[in-house]
Amino acid sequence: MDVPARDVDAVILVGGKGTRLRPLTVSTPKPMLAVAGFPFLAHLLSRIKAAGINHVVLGTSFKAEVFEDYFGDGSELGLDIDYVVEETALGTGGAIRNVYDHLTHDTVVVFNGDVLGGTDIGDVIETHDNNDADVTMHLVRVPDPRAFGCVPTAADGRVQAFLEKTNDPPTDQINAGCYVFKREIIAGIPAGKVVSVERDVFPRLLEEGKRVYGHVDQAYWRDMGTPDDFVRGSSDLVRGIAPSPLLKGRTGESLVDPSAGVKDGVLLLGGTVVGRGSEIGAGCRLDDTVVFDGVTIEPGAIVSNSIISDGAHIGAGARISHCIIGEGAVIGARCELQAGMRVWPGVNLPDGGVRFSTDA
Ligand code: GDD
Ligand code: MG
């Protein structure tokens, strides 16, 4: 046991469609994609458990059944997990309101289900308690805040505004996707309606003068919503740059499932992961790459900064950089693919037939 149990519920929002990660998310919801050998959500759940929180409610919608099939009642992780399904997606605020009847404590920590972080969850709760806040938001600074919720704060940490995805952000301080709520504030969100916590709930709470505070820190933080961030986050977990209780003592330059076959002379670099039953041929070089399960990569292929989905087949001498290869796709020998290409599941590219490289 890491810390004493807390009188706090955790809620994780996992109902999004993950469109920026297509085609990976055609069949698998974003939080269930394998990252460093586990579904992404397993890493978050293990951090929640390590913070002393035992009761977790998953707010699901898109492909809801996949979560319960994998995690069941949560007992294997030492957790008690409830599932609440939205028939049609209710948005982030509607999803939080929708789990209200399942809450058992007056303090509720809500997580976006696609954030890889190293923040001490207990510290965020402590900031909330110390300020007697209605809501406390975890905030981080990022180089480009435009893709996030921008959250300026006063010197005492009180939130001054919440500006979701604005082109002209007044600060580089953004919503990190983890909030502590007083339960009564959740009761005040309209029920059974589509509501955005970022665009509707937070601006309204600020207008009403509610006590909304920020908790800023410098811990590891990454939203896993884009292919580049997904690959980087996975590699950072493998290399121990991003922490996960599930990987304690197992971090290094690469992570290879024991059932995978990696031939001599293969270079696995930059936090590359090789999943169950995958076969990597002689002389391949894989850098900063996520290889899911049952993949075959023929000898001499060079793959970097890419995601290779279940059952894909990569031909000998192929070169793949910054791509997503969909489930069961076949990339012929000597094909060259790069710069954001996404090959859809089952697509078959003939040997030597595709060369999208801009190299000479
Ligand atoms: N249950 C449910 N229902 N969950 C949802 C819904 C819904 O209708 N819509 C989105 N979610 C979940 C997603 O599955 C994801 O885990 C989380 O809510 C956030 O959705 P994203 O689609 O990933 O949002 P974003 O990354 O563009 O922006 C959000 O996260 C940023 C930090 O990563 C916002 O909260 C930003 O303000 C924030 O900066
Ligand atoms: Mg996101």
mmCIF file of C-alpha atoms and ligand atoms in Angstrom:
data_model
loop_
_atom_site.group_PDB
_atom_site.id
_atom_site.type_symbol
_atom_site.label_atom_id
_atom_site.label_comp_id
_atom_site.label_asym_id
_atom_site.label_seq_id
_atom_site.Cartn_x
_atom_site.Cartn_y
_atom_site.Cartn_z
ATOM 1 C CA MET A 1 0.000 0.000 0.000
ATOM 2 C CA ASP A 2 1.453 3.355 -1.034
ATOM 3 C CA VAL A 3 -0.517 5.858 1.035
ATOM 4 C CA PRO A 4 -3.522 5.620 3.351
ATOM 5 C CA ALA A 5 -6.914 5.449 1.633
ATOM 6 C CA ARG A 6 -8.500 8.834 0.875
ATOM 7 C CA ASP A 7 -12.144 9.785 1.158
ATOM 8 C CA VAL A 8 -12.188 10.773 -2.495
ATOM 9 C CA ASP A 9 -13.838 9.382 -5.640
ATOM 10 C CA ALA A 10 -12.034 9.389 -8.970
ATOM 11 C CA VAL A 11 -13.913 9.914 -12.234
ATOM 12 C CA ILE A 12 -12.214 9.283 -15.573
ATOM 13 C CA LEU A 13 -13.653 10.643 -18.806
ATOM 14 C CA VAL A 14 -13.099 8.059 -21.525
ATOM 15 C CA GLY A 15 -16.013 8.651 -23.896
ATOM 16 C CA GLY A 16 -14.229 10.585 -26.659
ATOM 17 C CA LYS A 17 -13.855 9.218 -30.178
ATOM 18 C CA GLY A 18 -10.106 9.804 -30.431
ATOM 19 C CA THR A 19 -10.445 11.036 -34.018
ATOM 20 C CA ARG A 20 -6.923 12.458 -34.168
ATOM 21 C CA LEU A 21 -5.531 8.938 -33.663
ATOM 22 C CA ARG A 22 -7.452 7.287 -36.491
ATOM 23 C CA PRO A 23 -7.263 4.591 -37.712
ATOM 24 C CA LEU A 24 -6.008 3.229 -34.367
ATOM 25 C CA THR A 25 -9.238 4.353 -32.722
ATOM 26 C CA VAL A 26 -11.563 2.845 -35.324
ATOM 27 C CA SER A 27 -11.580 -0.395 -33.324
ATOM 28 C CA THR A 28 -10.107 0.587 -29.951
ATOM 29 C CA PRO A 29 -10.985 3.593 -27.780
ATOM 30 C CA LYS A 30 -7.984 5.882 -27.237
ATOM 31 C CA PRO A 31 -7.518 5.098 -23.506
ATOM 32 C CA MET A 32 -7.362 1.354 -24.317
ATOM 33 C CA LEU A 33 -4.542 1.602 -26.862
ATOM 34 C CA ALA A 34 -1.419 -0.200 -25.654
ATOM 35 C CA VAL A 35 1.270 2.085 -24.297
ATOM 36 C CA ALA A 36 4.450 0.570 -22.872
ATOM 37 C CA GLY A 37 2.831 -2.848 -22.702
ATOM 38 C CA PHE A 38 -0.475 -1.875 -21.013
ATOM 39 C CA PRO A 39 -3.651 -0.110 -22.092
ATOM 40 C CA PHE A 40 -2.995 3.566 -21.518
ATOM 41 C CA LEU A 41 -5.760 3.687 -18.914
ATOM 42 C CA ALA A 42 -4.041 1.024 -16.782
ATOM 43 C CA HIS A 43 -1.158 3.426 -16.152
ATOM 44 C CA LEU A 44 -3.569 6.154 -15.028
ATOM 45 C CA LEU A 45 -5.526 3.737 -12.831
ATOM 46 C CA SER A 46 -2.319 2.585 -11.159
ATOM 47 C CA ARG A 47 -1.391 6.199 -10.385
ATOM 48 C CA ILE A 48 -4.858 6.766 -8.918
ATOM 49 C CA LYS A 49 -4.461 3.661 -6.778
ATOM 50 C CA ALA A 50 -0.990 4.772 -5.651
ATOM 51 C CA ALA A 51 -2.527 8.078 -4.521
ATOM 52 C CA GLY A 52 -4.787 6.177 -2.119
ATOM 53 C CA ILE A 53 -8.010 6.499 -4.123
ATOM 54 C CA ASN A 54 -9.942 3.240 -4.325
ATOM 55 C CA HIS A 55 -13.250 4.054 -5.987
ATOM 56 C CA VAL A 56 -13.156 4.949 -9.689
ATOM 57 C CA VAL A 57 -16.086 5.747 -11.977
ATOM 58 C CA LEU A 58 -15.443 5.515 -15.703
ATOM 59 C CA GLY A 59 -17.627 7.807 -17.801
ATOM 60 C CA THR A 60 -17.845 5.907 -21.086
ATOM 61 C CA SER A 61 -19.675 6.289 -24.368
ATOM 62 C CA PHE A 62 -17.782 5.353 -27.546
ATOM 63 C CA LYS A 63 -17.055 1.576 -27.431
ATOM 64 C CA ALA A 64 -18.112 1.476 -23.775
ATOM 65 C CA GLU A 65 -18.015 -2.318 -23.430
ATOM 66 C CA VAL A 66 -14.269 -2.559 -24.148
ATOM 67 C CA PHE A 67 -13.403 -0.982 -20.799
ATOM 68 C CA GLU A 68 -15.441 -3.322 -18.620
ATOM 69 C CA ASP A 69 -14.321 -6.363 -20.610
ATOM 70 C CA TYR A 70 -10.719 -5.539 -19.725
ATOM 71 C CA PHE A 71 -10.837 -4.076 -16.197
ATOM 72 C CA GLY A 72 -13.931 -5.851 -14.801
ATOM 73 C CA ASP A 73 -14.690 -4.746 -11.240
ATOM 74 C CA GLY A 74 -11.138 -3.405 -10.861
ATOM 75 C CA SER A 75 -10.169 -5.826 -8.096
ATOM 76 C CA GLU A 76 -7.034 -6.983 -9.924
ATOM 77 C CA LEU A 77 -5.727 -3.436 -9.572
ATOM 78 C CA GLY A 78 -7.001 -3.178 -6.003
ATOM 79 C CA LEU A 79 -9.724 -0.791 -7.166
ATOM 80 C CA ASP A 80 -13.499 -0.688 -7.148
ATOM 81 C CA ILE A 81 -14.497 0.420 -10.672
ATOM 82 C CA ASP A 82 -17.997 1.502 -11.722
ATOM 83 C CA TYR A 83 -18.965 2.062 -15.357
ATOM 84 C CA VAL A 84 -21.489 4.652 -16.456
ATOM 85 C CA VAL A 85 -22.431 4.624 -20.131
ATOM 86 C CA GLU A 86 -23.769 7.604 -22.085
ATOM 87 C CA GLU A 87 -26.095 6.364 -24.822
ATOM 88 C CA THR A 88 -25.065 9.391 -26.835
ATOM 89 C CA ALA A 89 -21.982 11.308 -25.787
ATOM 90 C CA LEU A 90 -22.857 14.074 -23.306
ATOM 91 C CA GLY A 91 -19.652 16.084 -23.611
ATOM 92 C CA THR A 92 -17.124 16.441 -20.795
ATOM 93 C CA GLY A 93 -19.471 18.346 -18.432
ATOM 94 C CA GLY A 94 -22.482 16.163 -19.197
ATOM 95 C CA ALA A 95 -20.330 13.076 -18.567
ATOM 96 C CA ILE A 96 -19.270 14.373 -15.135
ATOM 97 C CA ARG A 97 -22.907 15.111 -14.191
ATOM 98 C CA ASN A 98 -23.937 11.700 -15.508
ATOM 99 C CA VAL A 99 -21.834 9.841 -12.905
ATOM 100 C CA TYR A 100 -23.231 11.895 -9.987
ATOM 101 C CA ASP A 101 -25.379 9.089 -8.533
ATOM 102 C CA HIS A 102 -22.305 6.848 -8.302
ATOM 103 C CA LEU A 103 -20.252 9.254 -6.194
ATOM 104 C CA THR A 104 -19.669 8.200 -2.611
ATOM 105 C CA HIS A 105 -17.597 11.091 -1.220
ATOM 106 C CA ASP A 106 -17.814 14.886 -1.066
ATOM 107 C CA THR A 107 -14.507 15.317 -2.877
ATOM 108 C CA VAL A 108 -14.234 14.110 -6.469
ATOM 109 C CA VAL A 109 -11.132 14.084 -8.685
ATOM 110 C CA VAL A 110 -11.938 14.086 -12.408
ATOM 111 C CA PHE A 111 -9.375 13.022 -14.997
ATOM 112 C CA ASN A 112 -9.324 13.331 -18.757
ATOM 113 C CA GLY A 113 -8.588 9.766 -19.818
ATOM 114 C CA ASP A 114 -5.801 10.592 -22.256
ATOM 115 C CA VAL A 115 -3.314 12.522 -20.144
ATOM 116 C CA LEU A 116 0.021 10.984 -19.226
ATOM 117 C CA GLY A 117 1.278 12.739 -16.145
ATOM 118 C CA GLY A 118 3.633 12.541 -13.239
ATOM 119 C CA THR A 119 1.794 14.926 -10.971
ATOM 120 C CA ASP A 120 1.325 14.012 -7.342
ATOM 121 C CA ILE A 121 -2.467 13.658 -7.236
ATOM 122 C CA GLY A 122 -2.412 14.033 -3.445
ATOM 123 C CA ASP A 123 -0.799 17.467 -3.792
ATOM 124 C CA VAL A 124 -3.611 18.675 -6.068
ATOM 125 C CA ILE A 125 -6.168 17.511 -3.486
ATOM 126 C CA GLU A 126 -4.180 19.255 -0.738
ATOM 127 C CA THR A 127 -4.205 22.556 -2.669
ATOM 128 C CA HIS A 128 -7.979 22.144 -3.044
ATOM 129 C CA ASP A 129 -8.466 21.557 0.687
ATOM 130 C CA ASN A 130 -6.125 24.382 1.730
ATOM 131 C CA ASN A 131 -8.050 26.891 -0.404
ATOM 132 C CA ASP A 132 -11.446 25.490 0.598
ATOM 133 C CA ALA A 133 -12.035 25.583 -3.158
ATOM 134 C CA ASP A 134 -15.194 24.639 -5.053
ATOM 135 C CA VAL A 135 -13.027 23.447 -7.945
ATOM 136 C CA THR A 136 -9.260 23.088 -8.261
ATOM 137 C CA MET A 137 -7.658 22.593 -11.667
ATOM 138 C CA HIS A 138 -4.278 21.096 -12.308
ATOM 139 C CA LEU A 139 -2.417 23.529 -14.584
ATOM 140 C CA VAL A 140 0.833 23.181 -16.527
ATOM 141 C CA ARG A 141 2.833 25.443 -18.831
ATOM 142 C CA VAL A 142 3.305 24.370 -22.466
ATOM 143 C CA PRO A 143 5.171 25.920 -25.401
ATOM 144 C CA ASP A 144 2.020 26.222 -27.560
ATOM 145 C CA PRO A 145 -1.151 26.696 -25.485
ATOM 146 C CA ARG A 146 -3.537 27.126 -28.437
ATOM 147 C CA ALA A 147 -4.672 23.479 -28.530
ATOM 148 C CA PHE A 148 -5.681 23.509 -24.851
ATOM 149 C CA GLY A 149 -7.765 25.365 -22.288
ATOM 150 C CA CYS A 150 -5.878 28.498 -21.326
ATOM 151 C CA VAL A 151 -6.192 29.354 -17.614
ATOM 152 C CA PRO A 152 -4.753 32.610 -16.228
ATOM 153 C CA THR A 153 -4.501 32.771 -12.424
ATOM 154 C CA ALA A 154 -3.950 35.537 -9.845
ATOM 155 C CA ALA A 155 -0.948 35.542 -7.492
ATOM 156 C CA ASP A 156 -2.904 33.573 -4.880
ATOM 157 C CA GLY A 157 -3.734 30.849 -7.444
ATOM 158 C CA ARG A 158 -7.352 31.901 -7.997
ATOM 159 C CA VAL A 159 -8.478 31.243 -11.572
ATOM 160 C CA GLN A 160 -9.336 34.430 -13.476
ATOM 161 C CA ALA A 161 -10.652 33.023 -16.746
ATOM 162 C CA PHE A 162 -11.046 29.787 -18.698
ATOM 163 C CA LEU A 163 -10.498 30.135 -22.434
ATOM 164 C CA GLU A 164 -10.869 26.841 -24.312
ATOM 165 C CA LYS A 165 -8.699 26.547 -27.429
ATOM 166 C CA THR A 166 -8.163 30.165 -28.216
ATOM 167 C CA ASN A 167 -5.899 31.459 -30.998
ATOM 168 C CA ASP A 168 -4.614 34.290 -28.880
ATOM 169 C CA PRO A 169 -3.951 32.806 -25.423
ATOM 170 C CA PRO A 170 -3.030 35.390 -22.761
ATOM 171 C CA THR A 171 -0.755 32.915 -20.922
ATOM 172 C CA ASP A 172 1.054 29.626 -21.589
ATOM 173 C CA GLN A 173 -0.607 28.131 -18.513
ATOM 174 C CA ILE A 174 -3.141 25.500 -19.518
ATOM 175 C CA ASN A 175 -5.722 23.116 -18.137
ATOM 176 C CA ALA A 176 -3.927 19.810 -17.607
ATOM 177 C CA GLY A 177 -7.172 17.819 -17.602
ATOM 178 C CA CYS A 178 -7.415 16.942 -13.892
ATOM 179 C CA TYR A 179 -9.881 18.683 -11.568
ATOM 180 C CA VAL A 180 -10.917 18.366 -7.941
ATOM 181 C CA PHE A 181 -14.625 19.144 -7.482
ATOM 182 C CA LYS A 182 -16.787 19.571 -4.422
ATOM 183 C CA ARG A 183 -19.570 17.082 -5.103
ATOM 184 C CA GLU A 184 -22.270 19.775 -4.735
ATOM 185 C CA ILE A 185 -20.771 21.650 -7.705
ATOM 186 C CA ILE A 186 -21.306 18.563 -9.873
ATOM 187 C CA ALA A 187 -24.952 18.483 -8.734
ATOM 188 C CA GLY A 188 -25.303 21.969 -10.232
ATOM 189 C CA ILE A 189 -24.429 20.825 -13.782
ATOM 190 C CA PRO A 190 -27.609 20.299 -15.832
ATOM 191 C CA ALA A 191 -28.435 16.571 -16.103
ATOM 192 C CA GLY A 192 -29.063 14.558 -19.266
ATOM 193 C CA LYS A 193 -27.826 17.296 -21.588
ATOM 194 C CA VAL A 194 -24.729 17.818 -23.696
ATOM 195 C CA VAL A 195 -22.502 20.114 -21.634
ATOM 196 C CA SER A 196 -18.834 21.029 -22.023
ATOM 197 C CA VAL A 197 -17.003 21.395 -18.727
ATOM 198 C CA GLU A 198 -14.488 23.676 -20.467
ATOM 199 C CA ARG A 199 -16.838 25.913 -22.473
ATOM 200 C CA ASP A 200 -19.962 25.887 -20.253
ATOM 201 C CA VAL A 201 -19.281 24.821 -16.655
ATOM 202 C CA PHE A 202 -15.987 26.559 -15.836
ATOM 203 C CA PRO A 203 -16.913 29.953 -17.372
ATOM 204 C CA ARG A 204 -20.257 29.842 -15.505
ATOM 205 C CA LEU A 205 -18.625 28.990 -12.155
ATOM 206 C CA LEU A 206 -16.235 31.912 -12.609
ATOM 207 C CA GLU A 207 -19.116 34.265 -13.455
ATOM 208 C CA GLU A 208 -20.898 33.143 -10.307
ATOM 209 C CA GLY A 209 -17.801 33.941 -8.235
ATOM 210 C CA LYS A 210 -17.249 30.345 -7.133
ATOM 211 C CA ARG A 211 -13.894 29.520 -5.537
ATOM 212 C CA VAL A 212 -11.944 28.101 -8.501
ATOM 213 C CA TYR A 213 -8.195 27.636 -7.942
ATOM 214 C CA GLY A 214 -5.238 26.373 -9.932
ATOM 215 C CA HIS A 215 -2.559 23.929 -8.832
ATOM 216 C CA VAL A 216 0.514 24.552 -10.992
ATOM 217 C CA ASP A 217 3.501 22.233 -11.114
ATOM 218 C CA GLN A 218 6.383 21.166 -13.347
ATOM 219 C CA ALA A 219 5.774 17.411 -13.334
ATOM 220 C CA TYR A 220 5.807 15.346 -16.536
ATOM 221 C CA TRP A 221 2.706 16.062 -18.634
ATOM 222 C CA ARG A 222 1.509 15.059 -22.101
ATOM 223 C CA ASP A 223 -1.872 14.815 -23.804
ATOM 224 C CA MET A 224 -1.744 11.557 -25.815
ATOM 225 C CA GLY A 225 -4.280 12.721 -28.399
ATOM 226 C CA THR A 226 -2.057 13.041 -31.492
ATOM 227 C CA PRO A 227 0.139 10.392 -33.147
ATOM 228 C CA ASP A 228 3.370 12.221 -32.297
ATOM 229 C CA ASP A 229 2.385 12.648 -28.654
ATOM 230 C CA PHE A 230 1.198 9.047 -28.449
ATOM 231 C CA VAL A 231 4.538 7.707 -29.659
ATOM 232 C CA ARG A 232 6.531 10.107 -27.508
ATOM 233 C CA GLY A 233 4.466 9.328 -24.408
ATOM 234 C CA SER A 234 4.916 5.599 -24.896
ATOM 235 C CA SER A 235 8.669 6.017 -25.346
ATOM 236 C CA ASP A 236 8.896 8.248 -22.285
ATOM 237 C CA LEU A 237 7.170 5.571 -20.193
ATOM 238 C CA VAL A 238 9.514 2.876 -21.492
ATOM 239 C CA ARG A 239 12.552 5.026 -20.708
ATOM 240 C CA GLY A 240 11.267 6.034 -17.278
ATOM 241 C CA ILE A 241 10.966 9.704 -18.213
ATOM 242 C CA ALA A 242 7.217 9.487 -17.579
ATOM 243 C CA PRO A 243 6.455 7.590 -14.371
ATOM 244 C CA SER A 244 4.086 4.632 -14.075
ATOM 245 C CA PRO A 245 3.786 2.372 -11.045
ATOM 246 C CA LEU A 246 3.181 -0.495 -13.524
ATOM 247 C CA LEU A 247 6.696 -0.201 -14.934
ATOM 248 C CA LYS A 248 8.705 0.104 -11.739
ATOM 249 C CA GLY A 249 12.110 -1.542 -12.243
ATOM 250 C CA ARG A 250 11.380 -2.379 -15.900
ATOM 251 C CA THR A 251 12.379 0.785 -17.714
ATOM 252 C CA GLY A 252 15.120 0.965 -20.352
ATOM 253 C CA GLU A 253 15.873 1.709 -23.997
ATOM 254 C CA SER A 254 13.155 -0.670 -25.231
ATOM 255 C CA LEU A 255 10.401 -2.934 -23.921
ATOM 256 C CA VAL A 256 9.919 -6.302 -25.619
ATOM 257 C CA ASP A 257 7.121 -8.682 -24.670
ATOM 258 C CA PRO A 258 8.583 -12.083 -23.690
ATOM 259 C CA SER A 259 6.519 -13.790 -26.409
ATOM 260 C CA ALA A 260 7.951 -11.578 -29.175
ATOM 261 C CA GLY A 261 10.779 -12.796 -31.410
ATOM 262 C CA VAL A 262 13.589 -10.338 -32.058
ATOM 263 C CA LYS A 263 16.398 -11.602 -34.309
ATOM 264 C CA ASP A 264 20.074 -10.947 -33.668
ATOM 265 C CA GLY A 265 21.428 -7.612 -34.722
ATOM 266 C CA VAL A 266 18.111 -5.799 -34.447
ATOM 267 C CA LEU A 267 18.407 -2.283 -33.043
ATOM 268 C CA LEU A 268 15.562 -1.238 -30.744
ATOM 269 C CA LEU A 269 16.085 2.362 -29.699
ATOM 270 C CA GLY A 270 14.436 5.395 -28.183
ATOM 271 C CA GLY A 271 11.868 3.629 -26.010
ATOM 272 C CA THR A 272 10.552 1.307 -28.736
ATOM 273 C CA VAL A 273 7.927 -1.247 -27.650
ATOM 274 C CA VAL A 274 7.448 -4.658 -29.260
ATOM 275 C CA GLY A 275 4.133 -6.314 -28.373
ATOM 276 C CA ARG A 276 2.966 -9.888 -27.870
ATOM 277 C CA GLY A 277 3.907 -12.405 -30.526
ATOM 278 C CA SER A 278 5.464 -9.855 -32.866
ATOM 279 C CA GLU A 279 8.446 -10.921 -34.971
ATOM 280 C CA ILE A 280 11.263 -8.550 -35.897
ATOM 281 C CA GLY A 281 13.612 -9.779 -38.648
ATOM 282 C CA ALA A 282 17.400 -9.565 -38.744
ATOM 283 C CA GLY A 283 18.971 -6.172 -39.282
ATOM 284 C CA CYS A 284 15.852 -4.116 -38.572
ATOM 285 C CA ARG A 285 16.192 -0.776 -36.831
ATOM 286 C CA LEU A 286 13.234 0.492 -34.799
ATOM 287 C CA ASP A 287 13.528 3.898 -33.197
ATOM 288 C CA ASP A 288 10.891 5.598 -30.982
ATOM 289 C CA THR A 289 8.241 3.214 -32.333
ATOM 290 C CA VAL A 290 5.238 1.361 -30.938
ATOM 291 C CA VAL A 291 4.735 -2.138 -32.353
ATOM 292 C CA PHE A 292 1.453 -3.679 -31.194
ATOM 293 C CA ASP A 293 0.704 -7.421 -31.085
ATOM 294 C CA GLY A 294 1.150 -10.055 -33.789
ATOM 295 C CA VAL A 295 3.116 -7.780 -36.110
ATOM 296 C CA THR A 296 5.707 -9.137 -38.543
ATOM 297 C CA ILE A 297 8.573 -6.923 -39.665
ATOM 298 C CA GLU A 298 10.773 -8.517 -42.310
ATOM 299 C CA PRO A 299 14.583 -8.185 -42.280
ATOM 300 C CA GLY A 300 16.245 -4.858 -42.875
ATOM 301 C CA ALA A 301 13.217 -2.615 -42.342
ATOM 302 C CA ILE A 302 13.830 0.786 -40.754
ATOM 303 C CA VAL A 303 10.970 2.244 -38.731
ATOM 304 C CA SER A 304 10.993 5.424 -36.663
ATOM 305 C CA ASN A 305 8.474 7.533 -34.741
ATOM 306 C CA SER A 306 5.616 5.298 -35.884
ATOM 307 C CA ILE A 307 2.814 3.084 -34.634
ATOM 308 C CA ILE A 308 2.372 -0.381 -36.184
ATOM 309 C CA SER A 309 -1.025 -1.882 -35.313
ATOM 310 C CA ASP A 310 -1.984 -5.480 -34.528
ATOM 311 C CA GLY A 311 -1.273 -8.032 -37.232
ATOM 312 C CA ALA A 312 0.381 -5.618 -39.661
ATOM 313 C CA HIS A 313 3.088 -6.960 -41.962
ATOM 314 C CA ILE A 314 6.050 -4.804 -42.936
ATOM 315 C CA GLY A 315 8.103 -6.050 -45.881
ATOM 316 C CA ALA A 316 11.870 -6.415 -46.057
ATOM 317 C CA GLY A 317 13.817 -3.192 -46.384
ATOM 318 C CA ALA A 318 10.764 -0.959 -45.959
ATOM 319 C CA ARG A 319 11.333 2.505 -44.541
ATOM 320 C CA ILE A 320 8.632 4.036 -42.391
ATOM 321 C CA SER A 321 8.892 7.302 -40.513
ATOM 322 C CA HIS A 322 6.195 9.257 -38.603
ATOM 323 C CA CYS A 323 3.359 6.982 -39.832
ATOM 324 C CA ILE A 324 0.450 4.972 -38.464
ATOM 325 C CA ILE A 325 0.052 1.529 -40.006
ATOM 326 C CA GLY A 326 -3.474 0.169 -39.397
ATOM 327 C CA GLU A 327 -4.500 -3.289 -38.214
ATOM 328 C CA GLY A 328 -3.591 -6.085 -40.597
ATOM 329 C CA ALA A 329 -2.205 -3.728 -43.246
ATOM 330 C CA VAL A 330 0.519 -5.104 -45.491
ATOM 331 C CA ILE A 331 3.392 -2.831 -46.455
ATOM 332 C CA GLY A 332 5.349 -4.369 -49.298
ATOM 333 C CA ALA A 333 9.114 -4.811 -49.368
ATOM 334 C CA ARG A 334 11.112 -1.615 -49.943
ATOM 335 C CA CYS A 335 8.098 0.707 -49.645
ATOM 336 C CA GLU A 336 8.984 4.130 -48.265
ATOM 337 C CA LEU A 337 6.362 5.933 -46.208
ATOM 338 C CA GLN A 338 6.829 9.052 -44.192
ATOM 339 C CA ALA A 339 5.582 12.277 -42.660
ATOM 340 C CA GLY A 340 2.167 11.670 -41.207
ATOM 341 C CA MET A 341 0.932 8.961 -43.582
ATOM 342 C CA ARG A 342 -1.795 6.738 -42.189
ATOM 343 C CA VAL A 343 -2.387 3.351 -43.785
ATOM 344 C CA TRP A 344 -5.937 2.141 -43.100
ATOM 345 C CA PRO A 345 -6.609 -1.368 -41.676
ATOM 346 C CA GLY A 346 -6.285 -4.182 -44.176
ATOM 347 C CA VAL A 347 -4.774 -2.052 -46.941
ATOM 348 C CA ASN A 348 -2.179 -3.878 -49.033
ATOM 349 C CA LEU A 349 0.690 -1.909 -50.568
ATOM 350 C CA PRO A 350 2.645 -3.918 -53.168
ATOM 351 C CA ASP A 351 6.395 -4.599 -52.966
ATOM 352 C CA GLY A 352 8.421 -1.564 -53.933
ATOM 353 C CA GLY A 353 5.250 0.039 -55.183
ATOM 354 C CA VAL A 354 4.990 2.976 -52.856
ATOM 355 C CA ARG A 355 7.573 5.621 -52.415
ATOM 356 C CA PHE A 356 6.262 8.757 -50.806
ATOM 357 C CA SER A 357 9.641 9.735 -49.485
ATOM 358 C CA THR A 358 10.837 13.191 -50.436
ATOM 359 C CA ASP A 359 14.452 12.072 -49.971
ATOM 360 C CA ALA A 360 16.616 11.918 -53.108
HETATM 361 N N1 GDD B 1 -17.661 10.302 -21.206
HETATM 362 C C1 GDD B 1 -17.296 11.206 -22.103
HETATM 363 N N2 GDD B 1 -18.260 11.791 -22.871
HETATM 364 N N3 GDD B 1 -15.984 11.512 -22.236
HETATM 365 C C2 GDD B 1 -15.642 12.436 -23.160
HETATM 366 C C3 GDD B 1 -16.572 13.076 -23.996
HETATM 367 C C4 GDD B 1 -17.963 12.718 -23.834
HETATM 368 O O1 GDD B 1 -18.859 13.213 -24.509
HETATM 369 N N4 GDD B 1 -15.904 13.926 -24.811
HETATM 370 C C5 GDD B 1 -14.602 13.820 -24.484
HETATM 371 N N5 GDD B 1 -14.432 12.906 -23.499
HETATM 372 C C6 GDD B 1 -13.184 12.510 -22.853
HETATM 373 C C7 GDD B 1 -12.125 12.013 -23.832
HETATM 374 O O2 GDD B 1 -12.221 10.606 -23.966
HETATM 375 C C8 GDD B 1 -10.833 12.441 -23.157
HETATM 376 O O3 GDD B 1 -10.356 11.486 -22.248
HETATM 377 C C9 GDD B 1 -11.231 13.676 -22.378
HETATM 378 O O4 GDD B 1 -12.653 13.670 -22.257
HETATM 379 C C10 GDD B 1 -10.774 14.989 -23.059
HETATM 380 O O5 GDD B 1 -11.220 14.985 -24.389
HETATM 381 P P1 GDD B 1 -10.210 15.341 -25.602
HETATM 382 O O6 GDD B 1 -10.999 15.186 -26.850
HETATM 383 O O7 GDD B 1 -8.959 14.587 -25.451
HETATM 384 O O8 GDD B 1 -9.999 16.896 -25.342
HETATM 385 P P2 GDD B 1 -8.745 17.795 -25.698
HETATM 386 O O9 GDD B 1 -7.483 17.071 -25.469
HETATM 387 O O10 GDD B 1 -8.964 18.378 -27.034
HETATM 388 O O11 GDD B 1 -8.887 18.994 -24.620
HETATM 389 C C11 GDD B 1 -9.099 18.713 -23.241
HETATM 390 O O12 GDD B 1 -7.908 18.295 -22.605
HETATM 391 C C12 GDD B 1 -6.840 19.281 -22.568
HETATM 392 C C13 GDD B 1 -5.692 18.693 -21.768
HETATM 393 O O13 GDD B 1 -5.262 17.511 -22.329
HETATM 394 C C14 GDD B 1 -9.635 20.001 -22.572
HETATM 395 O O14 GDD B 1 -10.017 19.655 -21.274
HETATM 396 C C15 GDD B 1 -8.591 21.105 -22.555
HETATM 397 O O15 GDD B 1 -9.053 22.224 -21.829
HETATM 398 C C16 GDD B 1 -7.311 20.590 -21.898
HETATM 399 O O16 GDD B 1 -6.283 21.600 -21.951
HETATM 400 MG MG MG B 2 -6.945 15.129 -25.077
#
